[in-house]
Amino acid sequence: MTTMESLIGLVNRIQRACTVLGDYGGGTGSNAFNSLWEALPTVAVVGGQSSGKSSVLESIVGRDFLPRGSGIVTRRPLVLQLHKTDDGTEEYAEFLHLPKRQFTDFALVRKEIQDETDRITGKNKQISPVPIHLSIYSPNVVNLTLIDLPGLTKVAVEGQPETIAEDIESMVRTYVDKPNCIILAISPANQDIATSDAIKLAKDVDPTGERTFGVLTKLDLMDKGTNALEVLEGRSYRLQHPWVGIVNRSQADINKNVDMMLARRKEREYFDTSPDYGHLASKMGSEYLAKLLSKHLESVIRTRIPSILSLINKSIEELERELDRMGRPVAVDAGAQLYTILEMCRAFDKIFKEHLDGGRPGGDRIYGVFDNQLPAALKKLPFDRHLSLQSVKKIVSEADGYQPHLIAPEQGYRRLIEGALGYFRGPAEASVDAVHYVLKELVRKSISETEELKRFPSLQVELAAAANSSLEKFREESKKSVIRLVDMESAYLTAEFFRKLPQEMERPVTNNKNQTASPSPATLDQYGDGHFRRIASNVSAYINMVADTLRNTIPKACVYCQVRQAKLALLNYFYSQISKREGKQLGQLLDEDPALMDRRLECAKRLELYKKARDEIDAVAWLSNRHIALIMETPVDALIKGEHESPPRWKKSTVVFVLGGPGSGKGTQCANLVKHFSYTHFSAGDLLRAEIKSGSQFGAMIQSMIAEGRIVPSEITVKLLCKAMEESGNDKFLIDGFPRNEENRIVFENVAKIEPAFVLFFDCPEDELERRIMSRNQGREDDNIETIKKRFKVFVESTLPIISYYESKGKLRKINAAKPSEEVFEAVKVLFAS
Ligand SMILES: Nc1ncnc2c1ncn2[C@@H]1O[C@H](COP(=O)(O)OP(=O)(O)OP(=O)(O)O)[C@@H](O)[C@H]1O
Ligand SMILES: Nc1ccn([C@@H]2O[C@H](COP(=O)(O)O)[C@@H](O)[C@H]2O)c(=O)n1
């Protein structure tokens, strides 16, 4: 395959893929995305009605295949992709919309173009920007892609919409306006060039004539004695590229179905023998035009590749970011849906705990309840009123009943204290409520902060309801506990407190015999106000002591019953309920906005297109530049091709592939293994890095791919591995970091013809991998957070399927690589010892 074929073929493939996704030059495609089509160089064929446009195309192809007739025949853009095949091979045509059918009868091609046009536009002469893709494979063409556009017209004729002339012009403009469009402007030689529609339009969009190729048709139909030299020699209208003259088949030849090959020969003879154009003969005619365009198109594509790649990379990044924002599509089976829900619950729970434990704000408000609200509420309790002189007197005398107290009013004290303790219930319950509202607010906040939940409104509602109902239960329990704390204070008074009070015995009333007498109600007065003030003061001191205790124990109860429970079991009930649900009910919880689902699907398809396009460009752009040829010219080639005197030793080798996420310890464990077993270790990544350092022509490419975390073309990696194996002299190999994708595996199998004895897989969670890589510190330019994320993605998308493949073949040996290195090695050693 030559470079030219590769580059034009490359653009063809990308254009087709674009069209399938609705991205085409007509401009109506999906506008929300960058248009890849517009970045691709194209050749648009522009001309007025009857300018000879169709004849030019048929001459270039060497076949009659375009619809003919009066009026507007081309009503949809025709993307005509010409593929040169080997001499002697049969010509055929294929439509993108009929991929399985090969047309060898070109009359049927013409019919299919008509039918396919009508399928979109109807038969009413409407036009449509949706292109028809036609590929023609023939030994008589050059590799070239042309877009045939509807002929420019001036007035609407019978059956055509009044706006047809503007409609066509604006469609044609959507192509020729683009800076990547090469304009093939067709004008008939038998009309004044000043009246050419094509040149008028080309001049408008390309005033310097840089991207316009002027074609003059119908040279043979000019009035006798006149010629088109003024135009062909660039004197009438100057373009940057030379004008090309064409002699079309005459109407008589068309009617007689004169073979196009014969027509081409006639055209050649015309120029060779023309007294006017003989000096220009080698640069005239449809064959020359095709070659000229092909060469130009190829060189334009080559210069545009860097900007196309940069557009693709930019689009990939944008799309990946958007997809990440939208989240991955919801699984369809119940198990996976349940898993998705639980994952989201875990994400929510993590955020909720971060709020409580201090990673995020909000948890401090609970401390605020205990440190401010509760003490303030305790301070405000109406003990002054309860322990006023009047109240104390009343309560004490009521407690004494008919018999006033003799020494200390035991019952009075108790009643005063119990009455006061009752006041503590209020602040206790208020603390519980305050904590409850903080927790509830944190649930709301955490749900809104859980990115994964954002697209599932129903799940958010259910989750909030479940969490709040748990919080409600915790609140009830907490209330019971704090009330119990208060009640416990009433149930048993601390006698010690009173014993420690200064023993100022109440002065008893004695009779004249110095005997203690029972005080009459009147004698109560003898105690005086001071006596009751002392009682009030003693009770107040006791209550203060209790308040101090409750100030400490109420927070403990709240934290124990509410905060701790919320951390431990906020969603327990939800979990138990959700696991009982059927698939449909689970699906309802994961009901996304349909617009979001559509957008995700579109983005995913686009992303696939861009990635495919990038891989194609990589393959063609790098490999066609003879890079691969250089690496292929290594001694290993001879071995691979079986041209060596003796077969290479490594073809009979024992190979163990060592796979795992980046940083899983592949290199570390392989280094351990070679100390104990007679294996040689090759790291594919190390070989690639060495290749960069060696100054190889591949260096820049490998470096840029490693920096992006992308997988280097397999031909290169496999070649490096085979070369290393050959040079090692050993026949037992640990190959680490390989195969990274399906292509790696297949190319290795085809080239080395070795199946691995088994595949070691170091399984380790991503957060641990990230931690390890970030502290590896070996100066690797891909050990940065941005590239690490990309490497993880590539691992999941491309390497995990390989791991599954070997698992299905019973070759996988999975090791828990999250354990300390020594423990991992113990597990690995066993596999090699056996
Ligand atoms: N079991 C382990 N526990 C903790 N750290 C480890 C363990 N194994 C390896 N490491 C450390 O983690 C880092 C990555 O290990 P290593 O380079 O062996 O991984 P790798 O799989 O070869 O990575 P890569 O694919 O990026 O080349 C190193 O700094 C290594 O010392
Ligand atoms: N088969 C492979 C292996 C590696 N690469 C590239 O090298 C980078 C580093 O690989 P490590 O195994 O050393 O982490 C990796 O990210 C790829 O870019 C490859 O392309 N093919």
GROMACS .gro file of C-alpha atoms in nm, residues 2 78 174 223 248 274 286 340 438 564 610 659 715 741:
model
   14
    2THR     CA    1   0.149   0.334  -0.096
   78LEU     CA    2  -2.261   1.215  -0.436
  174THR     CA    3  -2.177   2.483   0.270
  223ASP     CA    4  -1.711   2.797  -3.263
  248ASN     CA    5  -1.642   1.529  -2.335
  274SER     CA    6  -0.490   1.985  -3.183
  286SER     CA    7  -0.969   1.386  -1.792
  340THR     CA    8  -2.509   0.031   4.041
  438VAL     CA    9  -2.834   1.889   6.129
  564ARG     CA   10  -2.296   0.703   6.551
  610TYR     CA   11  -1.302   0.987   1.685
  659LEU     CA   12  -0.065  -0.824   3.364
  715GLU     CA   13   0.404  -0.424   1.534
  741ASN     CA   14  -0.499  -0.510   2.412
   0.00000   0.00000   0.00000
